[in-house]
PDB file of N, CA and C in Angstrom:
ATOM      1  N   MET J 182      27.232 324.142  81.231  1.00 50.00           N
ATOM      2  CA  MET J 182      28.509 324.348  80.692  1.00 50.00           C
ATOM      3  C   MET J 182      29.555 323.509  81.290  1.00 50.00           C
ATOM      4  N   PHE J 183      29.737 323.529  82.652  1.00 56.00           N
ATOM      5  CA  PHE J 183      30.764 322.774  83.273  1.00 56.00           C
ATOM      6  C   PHE J 183      30.159 321.456  83.918  1.00 56.00           C
ATOM      7  N   SER J 184      28.892 321.326  84.012  1.00 61.00           N
ATOM      8  CA  SER J 184      28.317 320.202  84.687  1.00 61.00           C
ATOM      9  C   SER J 184      28.117 319.057  83.660  1.00 61.00           C
ATOM     10  N   ASN J 185      29.074 318.168  83.670  1.00 68.00           N
ATOM     11  CA  ASN J 185      28.915 316.973  82.955  1.00 68.00           C
ATOM     12  C   ASN J 185      29.260 315.820  83.786  1.00 68.00           C
ATOM     13  N   ASP J 186      29.144 314.562  83.319  1.00 69.00           N
ATOM     14  CA  ASP J 186      29.364 313.427  84.199  1.00 69.00           C
ATOM     15  C   ASP J 186      30.784 313.306  84.631  1.00 69.00           C
ATOM     16  N   ARG J 187      31.748 313.721  83.839  1.00 73.00           N
ATOM     17  CA  ARG J 187      33.192 313.709  84.257  1.00 73.00           C
ATOM     18  C   ARG J 187      33.420 314.601  85.445  1.00 73.00           C
ATOM     19  N   ASN J 188      32.879 315.799  85.428  1.00 72.00           N
ATOM     20  CA  ASN J 188      33.065 316.764  86.532  1.00 72.00           C
ATOM     21  C   ASN J 188      32.436 316.224  87.811  1.00 72.00           C
ATOM     22  N   ILE J 189      31.291 315.622  87.714  1.00 72.00           N
ATOM     23  CA  ILE J 189      30.640 315.052  88.912  1.00 72.00           C
ATOM     24  C   ILE J 189      31.475 313.908  89.431  1.00 72.00           C
ATOM     25  N   GLU J 190      32.076 313.100  88.583  1.00 79.00           N
ATOM     26  CA  GLU J 190      32.901 311.997  89.087  1.00 79.00           C
ATOM     27  C   GLU J 190      34.123 312.549  89.766  1.00 79.00           C
ATOM     28  N   THR J 191      34.698 313.547  89.143  1.00 84.00           N
ATOM     29  CA  THR J 191      35.905 314.160  89.742  1.00 84.00           C
ATOM     30  C   THR J 191      35.641 314.727  91.095  1.00 84.00           C
ATOM     31  N   ILE J 192      34.544 315.422  91.284  1.00 84.00           N
ATOM     32  CA  ILE J 192      34.169 315.959  92.579  1.00 84.00           C
ATOM     33  C   ILE J 192      33.917 314.822  93.553  1.00 84.00           C
ATOM     34  N   GLY J 193      33.317 313.756  93.164  1.00 83.00           N
ATOM     35  CA  GLY J 193      33.075 312.625  93.990  1.00 83.00           C
ATOM     36  C   GLY J 193      34.423 312.006  94.421  1.00 83.00           C
ATOM     37  N   GLU J 194      35.370 311.883  93.540  1.00 87.00           N
ATOM     38  CA  GLU J 194      36.621 311.336  93.859  1.00 87.00           C
ATOM     39  C   GLU J 194      37.400 312.261  94.862  1.00 87.00           C
ATOM     40  N   LEU J 195      37.263 313.549  94.587  1.00 89.00           N
ATOM     41  CA  LEU J 195      37.886 314.528  95.495  1.00 89.00           C
ATOM     42  C   LEU J 195      37.369 314.420  96.901  1.00 89.00           C
ATOM     43  N   VAL J 196      36.038 314.280  97.030  1.00 89.00           N
ATOM     44  CA  VAL J 196      35.440 314.097  98.342  1.00 89.00           C
ATOM     45  C   VAL J 196      35.898 312.841  99.043  1.00 89.00           C
ATOM     46  N   GLU J 197      36.078 311.791  98.287  1.00 91.00           N
ATOM     47  CA  GLU J 197      36.550 310.495  98.871  1.00 91.00           C
ATOM     48  C   GLU J 197      38.037 310.681  99.304  1.00 91.00           C
ATOM     49  N   VAL J 198      38.780 311.326  98.524  1.00 91.00           N
ATOM     50  CA  VAL J 198      40.186 311.566  98.926  1.00 91.00           C
ATOM     51  C   VAL J 198      40.300 312.418 100.163  1.00 91.00           C
ATOM     52  N   VAL J 199      39.475 313.444 100.223  1.00 92.00           N
ATOM     53  CA  VAL J 199      39.492 314.298 101.430  1.00 92.00           C
ATOM     54  C   VAL J 199      39.053 313.479 102.672  1.00 92.00           C
ATOM     55  N   LYS J 200      38.013 312.631 102.529  1.00 93.00           N
ATOM     56  CA  LYS J 200      37.583 311.816 103.639  1.00 93.00           C
ATOM     57  C   LYS J 200      38.635 310.873 104.078  1.00 93.00           C
ATOM     58  N   HIS J 201      39.381 310.290 103.123  1.00 93.00           N
ATOM     59  CA  HIS J 201      40.465 309.421 103.405  1.00 93.00           C
ATOM     60  C   HIS J 201      41.618 310.138 104.160  1.00 93.00           C
ATOM     61  N   TYR J 202      41.938 311.362 103.639  1.00 95.00           N
ATOM     62  CA  TYR J 202      43.004 312.158 104.255  1.00 95.00           C
ATOM     63  C   TYR J 202      42.595 312.498 105.738  1.00 95.00           C
ATOM     64  N   VAL J 203      41.386 312.895 105.924  1.00 94.00           N
ATOM     65  CA  VAL J 203      40.931 313.317 107.289  1.00 94.00           C
ATOM     66  C   VAL J 203      41.078 312.065 108.264  1.00 94.00           C
ATOM     67  N   GLY J 204      40.657 310.837 107.667  1.00 93.00           N
ATOM     68  CA  GLY J 204      40.741 309.610 108.462  1.00 93.00           C
ATOM     69  C   GLY J 204      42.247 309.371 108.851  1.00 93.00           C
ATOM     70  N   LEU J 205      43.145 309.496 107.875  1.00 95.00           N
ATOM     71  CA  LEU J 205      44.542 309.260 108.125  1.00 95.00           C
ATOM     72  C   LEU J 205      45.105 310.282 109.173  1.00 95.00           C
ATOM     73  N   GLN J 206      44.683 311.512 109.051  1.00 95.00           N
ATOM     74  CA  GLN J 206      45.125 312.547 110.059  1.00 95.00           C
ATOM     75  C   GLN J 206      44.643 312.182 111.453  1.00 95.00           C
ATOM     76  N   LYS J 207      43.409 311.689 111.520  1.00 95.00           N
ATOM     77  CA  LYS J 207      42.868 311.277 112.855  1.00 95.00           C
ATOM     78  C   LYS J 207      43.668 310.097 113.404  1.00 95.00           C
ATOM     79  N   GLU J 208      44.025 309.164 112.601  1.00 94.00           N
ATOM     80  CA  GLU J 208      44.795 308.059 113.043  1.00 94.00           C
ATOM     81  C   GLU J 208      46.219 308.481 113.464  1.00 94.00           C
ATOM     82  N   TYR J 209      46.807 309.386 112.716  1.00 94.00           N
ATOM     83  CA  TYR J 209      48.089 309.912 113.057  1.00 94.00           C
ATOM     84  C   TYR J 209      48.127 310.636 114.365  1.00 94.00           C
ATOM     85  N   LEU J 210      47.001 311.423 114.665  1.00 92.00           N
ATOM     86  CA  LEU J 210      46.909 312.109 115.948  1.00 92.00           C
ATOM     87  C   LEU J 210      46.802 311.123 117.089  1.00 92.00           C
ATOM     88  N   LYS J 211      45.997 310.030 116.843  1.00 93.00           N
ATOM     89  CA  LYS J 211      45.823 309.002 117.924  1.00 93.00           C
ATOM     90  C   LYS J 211      47.201 308.369 118.227  1.00 93.00           C
ATOM     91  N   LEU J 212      47.931 307.969 117.137  1.00 92.00           N
ATOM     92  CA  LEU J 212      49.250 307.340 117.345  1.00 92.00           C
ATOM     93  C   LEU J 212      50.274 308.279 118.068  1.00 92.00           C
ATOM     94  N   ASP J 213      50.181 309.556 117.672  1.00 89.00           N
ATOM     95  CA  ASP J 213      51.116 310.517 118.259  1.00 89.00           C
ATOM     96  C   ASP J 213      50.763 310.712 119.767  1.00 89.00           C
ATOM     97  N   LEU J 214      49.476 310.773 120.080  1.00 89.00           N
ATOM     98  CA  LEU J 214      49.043 310.847 121.509  1.00 89.00           C
ATOM     99  C   LEU J 214      49.514 309.589 122.285  1.00 89.00           C
ATOM    100  N   ILE J 215      49.273 308.410 121.720  1.00 91.00           N
ATOM    101  CA  ILE J 215      49.700 307.245 122.344  1.00 91.00           C
ATOM    102  C   ILE J 215      51.178 307.175 122.609  1.00 91.00           C
ATOM    103  N   GLU J 216      51.987 307.627 121.622  1.00 90.00           N
ATOM    104  CA  GLU J 216      53.437 307.674 121.785  1.00 90.00           C
ATOM    105  C   GLU J 216      53.820 308.589 122.933  1.00 90.00           C
ATOM    106  N   LYS J 217      53.198 309.736 123.017  1.00 88.00           N
ATOM    107  CA  LYS J 217      53.517 310.703 124.046  1.00 88.00           C
ATOM    108  C   LYS J 217      53.120 310.181 125.466  1.00 88.00           C
ATOM    109  N   VAL J 218      52.031 309.552 125.531  1.00 89.00           N
ATOM    110  CA  VAL J 218      51.549 309.001 126.840  1.00 89.00           C
ATOM    111  C   VAL J 218      52.480 307.892 127.242  1.00 89.00           C
ATOM    112  N   VAL J 219      52.854 307.032 126.332  1.00 91.00           N
ATOM    113  CA  VAL J 219      53.835 305.930 126.664  1.00 91.00           C
ATOM    114  C   VAL J 219      55.153 306.498 127.087  1.00 91.00           C
ATOM    115  N   ARG J 220      55.633 307.504 126.443  1.00 89.00           N
ATOM    116  CA  ARG J 220      56.946 308.106 126.863  1.00 89.00           C
ATOM    117  C   ARG J 220      56.755 308.714 128.251  1.00 89.00           C
ATOM    118  N   LEU J 221      55.692 309.422 128.554  1.00 89.00           N
ATOM    119  CA  LEU J 221      55.488 310.016 129.830  1.00 89.00           C
ATOM    120  C   LEU J 221      55.380 308.978 130.938  1.00 89.00           C
ATOM    121  N   VAL J 222      54.696 307.918 130.685  1.00 91.00           N
ATOM    122  CA  VAL J 222      54.493 306.867 131.695  1.00 91.00           C
ATOM    123  C   VAL J 222      55.858 306.166 131.912  1.00 91.00           C
ATOM    124  N   THR J 223      56.608 305.954 130.855  1.00 93.00           N
ATOM    125  CA  THR J 223      57.933 305.348 131.007  1.00 93.00           C
ATOM    126  C   THR J 223      58.864 306.205 131.842  1.00 93.00           C
ATOM    127  N   VAL J 224      58.901 307.510 131.603  1.00 89.00           N
ATOM    128  CA  VAL J 224      59.711 308.481 132.277  1.00 89.00           C
ATOM    129  C   VAL J 224      59.294 308.444 133.803  1.00 89.00           C
ATOM    130  N   LEU J 225      57.962 308.514 134.028  1.00 91.00           N
ATOM    131  CA  LEU J 225      57.509 308.519 135.385  1.00 91.00           C
ATOM    132  C   LEU J 225      57.849 307.235 136.164  1.00 91.00           C
ATOM    133  N   SER J 226      57.719 306.117 135.453  1.00 94.00           N
ATOM    134  CA  SER J 226      57.987 304.839 136.107  1.00 94.00           C
ATOM    135  C   SER J 226      59.499 304.740 136.416  1.00 94.00           C
ATOM    136  N   LEU J 227      60.321 305.114 135.437  1.00 94.00           N
ATOM    137  CA  LEU J 227      61.744 305.038 135.652  1.00 94.00           C
ATOM    138  C   LEU J 227      62.209 306.009 136.796  1.00 94.00           C
ATOM    139  N   THR J 228      61.625 307.165 136.836  1.00 93.00           N
ATOM    140  CA  THR J 228      61.886 308.143 137.859  1.00 93.00           C
ATOM    141  C   THR J 228      61.502 307.604 139.264  1.00 93.00           C
ATOM    142  N   PHE J 229      60.363 306.955 139.271  1.00 95.00           N
ATOM    143  CA  PHE J 229      59.900 306.372 140.598  1.00 95.00           C
ATOM    144  C   PHE J 229      60.877 305.270 141.068  1.00 95.00           C
ATOM    145  N   VAL J 230      61.243 304.378 140.170  1.00 96.00           N
ATOM    146  CA  VAL J 230      62.106 303.265 140.490  1.00 96.00           C
ATOM    147  C   VAL J 230      63.441 303.778 140.976  1.00 96.00           C
ATOM    148  N   LEU J 231      64.012 304.700 140.241  1.00 96.00           N
ATOM    149  CA  LEU J 231      65.296 305.275 140.561  1.00 96.00           C
ATOM    150  C   LEU J 231      65.212 306.071 141.969  1.00 96.00           C
ATOM    151  N   ALA J 232      64.152 306.779 142.083  1.00 95.00           N
ATOM    152  CA  ALA J 232      63.978 307.572 143.350  1.00 95.00           C
ATOM    153  C   ALA J 232      63.824 306.599 144.581  1.00 95.00           C
ATOM    154  N   MET J 233      63.151 305.509 144.401  1.00 97.00           N
ATOM    155  CA  MET J 233      62.973 304.561 145.541  1.00 97.00           C
ATOM    156  C   MET J 233      64.323 303.901 145.820  1.00 97.00           C
ATOM    157  N   THR J 234      65.089 303.575 144.809  1.00 97.00           N
ATOM    158  CA  THR J 234      66.429 302.942 145.069  1.00 97.00           C
ATOM    159  C   THR J 234      67.304 303.981 145.703  1.00 97.00           C
ATOM    160  N   LEU J 235      67.285 305.204 145.270  1.00 96.00           N
ATOM    161  CA  LEU J 235      68.119 306.180 145.875  1.00 96.00           C
ATOM    162  C   LEU J 235      67.692 306.457 147.358  1.00 96.00           C
ATOM    163  N   LEU J 236      66.375 306.458 147.563  1.00 95.00           N
ATOM    164  CA  LEU J 236      65.862 306.644 148.936  1.00 95.00           C
ATOM    165  C   LEU J 236      66.367 305.527 149.905  1.00 95.00           C
ATOM    166  N   LEU J 237      66.384 304.271 149.416  1.00 96.00           N
ATOM    167  CA  LEU J 237      66.834 303.210 150.275  1.00 96.00           C
ATOM    168  C   LEU J 237      68.344 303.340 150.531  1.00 96.00           C
ATOM    169  N   ALA J 238      69.095 303.699 149.521  1.00 96.00           N
ATOM    170  CA  ALA J 238      70.546 303.887 149.728  1.00 96.00           C
ATOM    171  C   ALA J 238      70.775 305.015 150.670  1.00 96.00           C
ATOM    172  N   LEU J 239      69.992 306.081 150.581  1.00 95.00           N
ATOM    173  CA  LEU J 239      70.141 307.258 151.424  1.00 95.00           C
ATOM    174  C   LEU J 239      69.851 306.876 152.903  1.00 95.00           C
ATOM    175  N   ILE J 240      68.878 306.028 153.069  1.00 95.00           N
ATOM    176  CA  ILE J 240      68.542 305.635 154.479  1.00 95.00           C
ATOM    177  C   ILE J 240      69.733 304.889 155.093  1.00 95.00           C
ATOM    178  N   TYR J 241      70.313 303.920 154.348  1.00 96.00           N
ATOM    179  CA  TYR J 241      71.476 303.198 154.868  1.00 96.00           C
ATOM    180  C   TYR J 241      72.663 304.050 155.155  1.00 96.00           C
ATOM    181  N   VAL J 242      72.891 305.036 154.179  1.00 96.00           N
ATOM    182  CA  VAL J 242      74.008 305.983 154.357  1.00 96.00           C
ATOM    183  C   VAL J 242      73.798 306.875 155.586  1.00 96.00           C
ATOM    184  N   SER J 243      72.519 307.271 155.767  1.00 95.00           N
ATOM    185  CA  SER J 243      72.195 308.092 156.935  1.00 95.00           C
ATOM    186  C   SER J 243      72.507 307.340 158.213  1.00 95.00           C
ATOM    187  N   PHE J 244      72.101 306.124 158.293  1.00 95.00           N
ATOM    188  CA  PHE J 244      72.418 305.352 159.556  1.00 95.00           C
ATOM    189  C   PHE J 244      73.875 305.181 159.729  1.00 95.00           C
ATOM    190  N   ALA J 245      74.615 304.922 158.621  1.00 95.00           N
ATOM    191  CA  ALA J 245      76.042 304.748 158.679  1.00 95.00           C
ATOM    192  C   ALA J 245      76.737 306.045 159.159  1.00 95.00           C
ATOM    193  N   VAL J 246      76.313 307.162 158.649  1.00 94.00           N
ATOM    194  CA  VAL J 246      76.859 308.472 159.068  1.00 94.00           C
ATOM    195  C   VAL J 246      76.542 308.730 160.541  1.00 94.00           C
ATOM    196  N   ALA J 247      75.308 308.482 160.950  1.00 94.00           N
ATOM    197  CA  ALA J 247      74.860 308.639 162.349  1.00 94.00           C
ATOM    198  C   ALA J 247      75.714 307.781 163.250  1.00 94.00           C
ATOM    199  N   TYR J 248      75.893 306.541 162.932  1.00 94.00           N
ATOM    200  CA  TYR J 248      76.762 305.670 163.798  1.00 94.00           C
ATOM    201  C   TYR J 248      78.214 306.118 163.792  1.00 94.00           C
ATOM    202  N   ALA J 249      78.688 306.572 162.683  1.00 94.00           N
ATOM    203  CA  ALA J 249      80.059 307.027 162.631  1.00 94.00           C
ATOM    204  C   ALA J 249      80.227 308.298 163.525  1.00 94.00           C
ATOM    205  N   LEU J 250      79.239 309.179 163.506  1.00 93.00           N
ATOM    206  CA  LEU J 250      79.325 310.368 164.331  1.00 93.00           C
ATOM    207  C   LEU J 250      79.031 310.113 165.785  1.00 93.00           C
ATOM    208  N   SER J 251      78.454 308.964 166.115  1.00 93.00           N
ATOM    209  CA  SER J 251      78.050 308.721 167.483  1.00 93.00           C
ATOM    210  C   SER J 251      79.299 308.600 168.382  1.00 93.00           C
ATOM    211  N   ASN J 252      80.475 308.313 167.871  1.00 92.00           N
ATOM    212  CA  ASN J 252      81.690 308.258 168.672  1.00 92.00           C
ATOM    213  C   ASN J 252      82.091 309.657 169.117  1.00 92.00           C
ATOM    214  N   VAL J 253      81.775 310.675 168.276  1.00 92.00           N
ATOM    215  CA  VAL J 253      82.151 312.003 168.599  1.00 92.00           C
ATOM    216  C   VAL J 253      81.090 312.772 169.370  1.00 92.00           C
ATOM    217  N   MET J 254      79.836 312.597 168.948  1.00 92.00           N
ATOM    218  CA  MET J 254      78.719 313.385 169.507  1.00 92.00           C
ATOM    219  C   MET J 254      77.811 312.602 170.456  1.00 92.00           C
ATOM    220  N   GLY J 255      77.913 311.368 170.455  1.00 92.00           N
ATOM    221  CA  GLY J 255      76.921 310.570 171.167  1.00 92.00           C
ATOM    222  C   GLY J 255      75.805 310.177 170.210  1.00 92.00           C
ATOM    223  N   MET J 256      75.082 309.125 170.525  1.00 93.00           N
ATOM    224  CA  MET J 256      74.095 308.557 169.576  1.00 93.00           C
ATOM    225  C   MET J 256      73.001 309.621 169.268  1.00 93.00           C
ATOM    226  N   VAL J 257      72.435 310.223 170.301  1.00 94.00           N
ATOM    227  CA  VAL J 257      71.358 311.210 170.102  1.00 94.00           C
ATOM    228  C   VAL J 257      71.841 312.374 169.257  1.00 94.00           C
ATOM    229  N   GLY J 258      73.001 312.920 169.610  1.00 93.00           N
ATOM    230  CA  GLY J 258      73.476 314.082 168.848  1.00 93.00           C
ATOM    231  C   GLY J 258      73.830 313.708 167.437  1.00 93.00           C
ATOM    232  N   ALA J 259      74.272 312.521 167.135  1.00 94.00           N
ATOM    233  CA  ALA J 259      74.626 312.126 165.761  1.00 94.00           C
ATOM    234  C   ALA J 259      73.319 312.023 164.914  1.00 94.00           C
ATOM    235  N   PHE J 260      72.295 311.407 165.497  1.00 94.00           N
ATOM    236  CA  PHE J 260      71.066 311.303 164.705  1.00 94.00           C
ATOM    237  C   PHE J 260      70.378 312.667 164.593  1.00 94.00           C
ATOM    238  N   PHE J 261      70.521 313.578 165.595  1.00 95.00           N
ATOM    239  CA  PHE J 261      70.021 314.910 165.510  1.00 95.00           C
ATOM    240  C   PHE J 261      70.755 315.664 164.355  1.00 95.00           C
ATOM    241  N   CYS J 262      72.062 315.476 164.307  1.00 94.00           N
ATOM    242  CA  CYS J 262      72.885 316.151 163.221  1.00 94.00           C
ATOM    243  C   CYS J 262      72.469 315.713 161.849  1.00 94.00           C
ATOM    244  N   VAL J 263      72.234 314.444 161.693  1.00 94.00           N
ATOM    245  CA  VAL J 263      71.795 313.910 160.365  1.00 94.00           C
ATOM    246  C   VAL J 263      70.412 314.433 160.037  1.00 94.00           C
ATOM    247  N   ALA J 264      69.513 314.421 161.043  1.00 94.00           N
ATOM    248  CA  ALA J 264      68.197 314.975 160.830  1.00 94.00           C
ATOM    249  C   ALA J 264      68.274 316.499 160.435  1.00 94.00           C
ATOM    250  N   ALA J 265      69.096 317.231 161.123  1.00 95.00           N
ATOM    251  CA  ALA J 265      69.295 318.631 160.767  1.00 95.00           C
ATOM    252  C   ALA J 265      69.774 318.830 159.388  1.00 95.00           C
ATOM    253  N   PHE J 266      70.645 318.024 158.943  1.00 95.00           N
ATOM    254  CA  PHE J 266      71.119 318.074 157.548  1.00 95.00           C
ATOM    255  C   PHE J 266      70.002 317.872 156.569  1.00 95.00           C
ATOM    256  N   TYR J 267      69.122 316.894 156.829  1.00 95.00           N
ATOM    257  CA  TYR J 267      67.966 316.700 155.983  1.00 95.00           C
ATOM    258  C   TYR J 267      66.992 317.827 156.013  1.00 95.00           C
ATOM    259  N   VAL J 268      66.771 318.431 157.166  1.00 95.00           N
ATOM    260  CA  VAL J 268      65.878 319.604 157.233  1.00 95.00           C
ATOM    261  C   VAL J 268      66.526 320.766 156.473  1.00 95.00           C
ATOM    262  N   LEU J 269      67.813 320.902 156.479  1.00 96.00           N
ATOM    263  CA  LEU J 269      68.468 322.000 155.721  1.00 96.00           C
ATOM    264  C   LEU J 269      68.252 321.742 154.224  1.00 96.00           C
ATOM    265  N   ILE J 270      68.422 320.499 153.791  1.00 95.00           N
ATOM    266  CA  ILE J 270      68.179 320.190 152.347  1.00 95.00           C
ATOM    267  C   ILE J 270      66.750 320.414 151.953  1.00 95.00           C
ATOM    268  N   PHE J 271      65.787 320.084 152.853  1.00 94.00           N
ATOM    269  CA  PHE J 271      64.378 320.343 152.611  1.00 94.00           C
ATOM    270  C   PHE J 271      64.154 321.854 152.439  1.00 94.00           C
ATOM    271  N   LEU J 272      64.729 322.617 153.281  1.00 96.00           N
ATOM    272  CA  LEU J 272      64.485 324.101 153.220  1.00 96.00           C
ATOM    273  C   LEU J 272      65.176 324.685 151.962  1.00 96.00           C
ATOM    274  N   VAL J 273      66.264 324.206 151.565  1.00 95.00           N
ATOM    275  CA  VAL J 273      66.878 324.718 150.270  1.00 95.00           C
ATOM    276  C   VAL J 273      66.025 324.309 149.060  1.00 95.00           C
ATOM    277  N   LEU J 274      65.506 323.067 149.070  1.00 92.00           N
ATOM    278  CA  LEU J 274      64.624 322.623 148.014  1.00 92.00           C
ATOM    279  C   LEU J 274      63.305 323.410 148.028  1.00 92.00           C
ATOM    280  N   PHE J 275      62.800 323.726 149.169  1.00 93.00           N
ATOM    281  CA  PHE J 275      61.552 324.423 149.277  1.00 93.00           C
ATOM    282  C   PHE J 275      61.717 325.855 148.786  1.00 93.00           C
ATOM    283  N   LEU J 276      62.791 326.484 149.223  1.00 95.00           N
ATOM    284  CA  LEU J 276      63.034 327.913 148.827  1.00 95.00           C
ATOM    285  C   LEU J 276      63.315 328.047 147.280  1.00 95.00           C
ATOM    286  N   PHE J 277      63.942 327.050 146.745  1.00 94.00           N
ATOM    287  CA  PHE J 277      64.366 327.132 145.306  1.00 94.00           C
ATOM    288  C   PHE J 277      63.567 326.093 144.476  1.00 94.00           C
ATOM    289  N   ARG J 278      62.339 325.837 144.947  1.00 91.00           N
ATOM    290  CA  ARG J 278      61.521 324.844 144.228  1.00 91.00           C
ATOM    291  C   ARG J 278      61.161 325.221 142.807  1.00 91.00           C
ATOM    292  N   HIS J 279      61.005 326.467 142.515  1.00 91.00           N
ATOM    293  CA  HIS J 279      60.640 326.914 141.168  1.00 91.00           C
ATOM    294  C   HIS J 279      61.818 326.635 140.216  1.00 91.00           C
ATOM    295  N   GLN J 280      63.018 327.062 140.679  1.00 93.00           N
ATOM    296  CA  GLN J 280      64.198 326.805 139.755  1.00 93.00           C
ATOM    297  C   GLN J 280      64.582 325.380 139.629  1.00 93.00           C
ATOM    298  N   LEU J 281      64.504 324.638 140.740  1.00 89.00           N
ATOM    299  CA  LEU J 281      65.005 323.269 140.772  1.00 89.00           C
ATOM    300  C   LEU J 281      64.087 322.254 140.410  1.00 89.00           C
ATOM    301  N   ILE J 282      62.768 322.438 140.589  1.00 88.00           N
ATOM    302  CA  ILE J 282      61.824 321.416 140.355  1.00 88.00           C
ATOM    303  C   ILE J 282      60.779 321.826 139.238  1.00 88.00           C
ATOM    304  N   GLU J 283      60.042 323.000 139.479  1.00 91.00           N
ATOM    305  CA  GLU J 283      58.941 323.322 138.654  1.00 91.00           C
ATOM    306  C   GLU J 283      59.404 323.611 137.199  1.00 91.00           C
ATOM    307  N   ARG J 284      60.412 324.436 137.020  1.00 91.00           N
ATOM    308  CA  ARG J 284      60.786 324.806 135.658  1.00 91.00           C
ATOM    309  C   ARG J 284      61.379 323.663 134.815  1.00 91.00           C
ATOM    310  N   PRO J 285      62.181 322.767 135.405  1.00 90.00           N
ATOM    311  CA  PRO J 285      62.612 321.624 134.611  1.00 90.00           C
ATOM    312  C   PRO J 285      61.426 320.690 134.237  1.00 90.00           C
ATOM    313  N   VAL J 286      60.536 320.458 135.159  1.00 87.00           N
ATOM    314  CA  VAL J 286      59.372 319.611 134.858  1.00 87.00           C
ATOM    315  C   VAL J 286      58.508 320.240 133.792  1.00 87.00           C
ATOM    316  N   VAL J 287      58.245 321.523 133.892  1.00 87.00           N
ATOM    317  CA  VAL J 287      57.448 322.220 132.855  1.00 87.00           C
ATOM    318  C   VAL J 287      58.146 322.122 131.506  1.00 87.00           C
ATOM    319  N   ARG J 288      59.445 322.324 131.467  1.00 90.00           N
ATOM    320  CA  ARG J 288      60.178 322.267 130.238  1.00 90.00           C
ATOM    321  C   ARG J 288      60.110 320.919 129.664  1.00 90.00           C
ATOM    322  N   PHE J 289      60.258 319.865 130.471  1.00 85.00           N
ATOM    323  CA  PHE J 289      60.232 318.482 129.975  1.00 85.00           C
ATOM    324  C   PHE J 289      58.848 318.160 129.430  1.00 85.00           C
ATOM    325  N   LEU J 290      57.807 318.495 130.204  1.00 84.00           N
ATOM    326  CA  LEU J 290      56.405 318.218 129.635  1.00 84.00           C
ATOM    327  C   LEU J 290      56.122 319.027 128.373  1.00 84.00           C
ATOM    328  N   ALA J 291      56.487 320.242 128.417  1.00 85.00           N
ATOM    329  CA  ALA J 291      56.248 321.131 127.197  1.00 85.00           C
ATOM    330  C   ALA J 291      56.961 320.584 126.004  1.00 85.00           C
ATOM    331  N   GLY J 292      58.211 320.145 126.164  1.00 84.00           N
ATOM    332  CA  GLY J 292      58.973 319.564 125.096  1.00 84.00           C
ATOM    333  C   GLY J 292      58.369 318.299 124.599  1.00 84.00           C
ATOM    334  N   LEU J 293      57.887 317.469 125.515  1.00 79.00           N
ATOM    335  CA  LEU J 293      57.238 316.211 125.175  1.00 79.00           C
ATOM    336  C   LEU J 293      55.975 316.392 124.396  1.00 79.00           C
ATOM    337  N   LEU J 294      55.118 317.284 124.909  1.00 77.00           N
ATOM    338  CA  LEU J 294      53.772 317.479 124.320  1.00 77.00           C
ATOM    339  C   LEU J 294      53.790 318.369 123.097  1.00 77.00           C
ATOM    340  N   MET J 295      54.789 319.270 122.958  1.00 79.00           N
ATOM    341  CA  MET J 295      54.839 320.152 121.791  1.00 79.00           C
ATOM    342  C   MET J 295      55.625 319.564 120.615  1.00 79.00           C
ATOM    343  N   GLU J 296      56.175 318.358 120.809  1.00 72.00           N
ATOM    344  CA  GLU J 296      56.984 317.762 119.711  1.00 72.00           C
ATOM    345  C   GLU J 296      56.075 317.465 118.551  1.00 72.00           C
TER     346      GLU J 296
END
């Protein structure tokens, strides 16, 4: 009743269209993944470069502050004071690492990967 040559051709065309659609979806997913990986690598690279530049500037500023304080505290005391300041910053970052580091990184990665 329903099986004639036209129906068989239509089913064959439908199968070809579905195969083509699946292939296009596969390509789309590949391109989407590549875009996200490239964005992630770009952000990581930029963060690394900026962090290293900031670190170099921080080293020079630390020496400048230590030498400026050396007139008041002596050389050893000035360097100790600068070191104590960095230990204090480390402790604050360590105690609040979830709020200051982990949550923003998780939000960024989730936003990037869930787009």
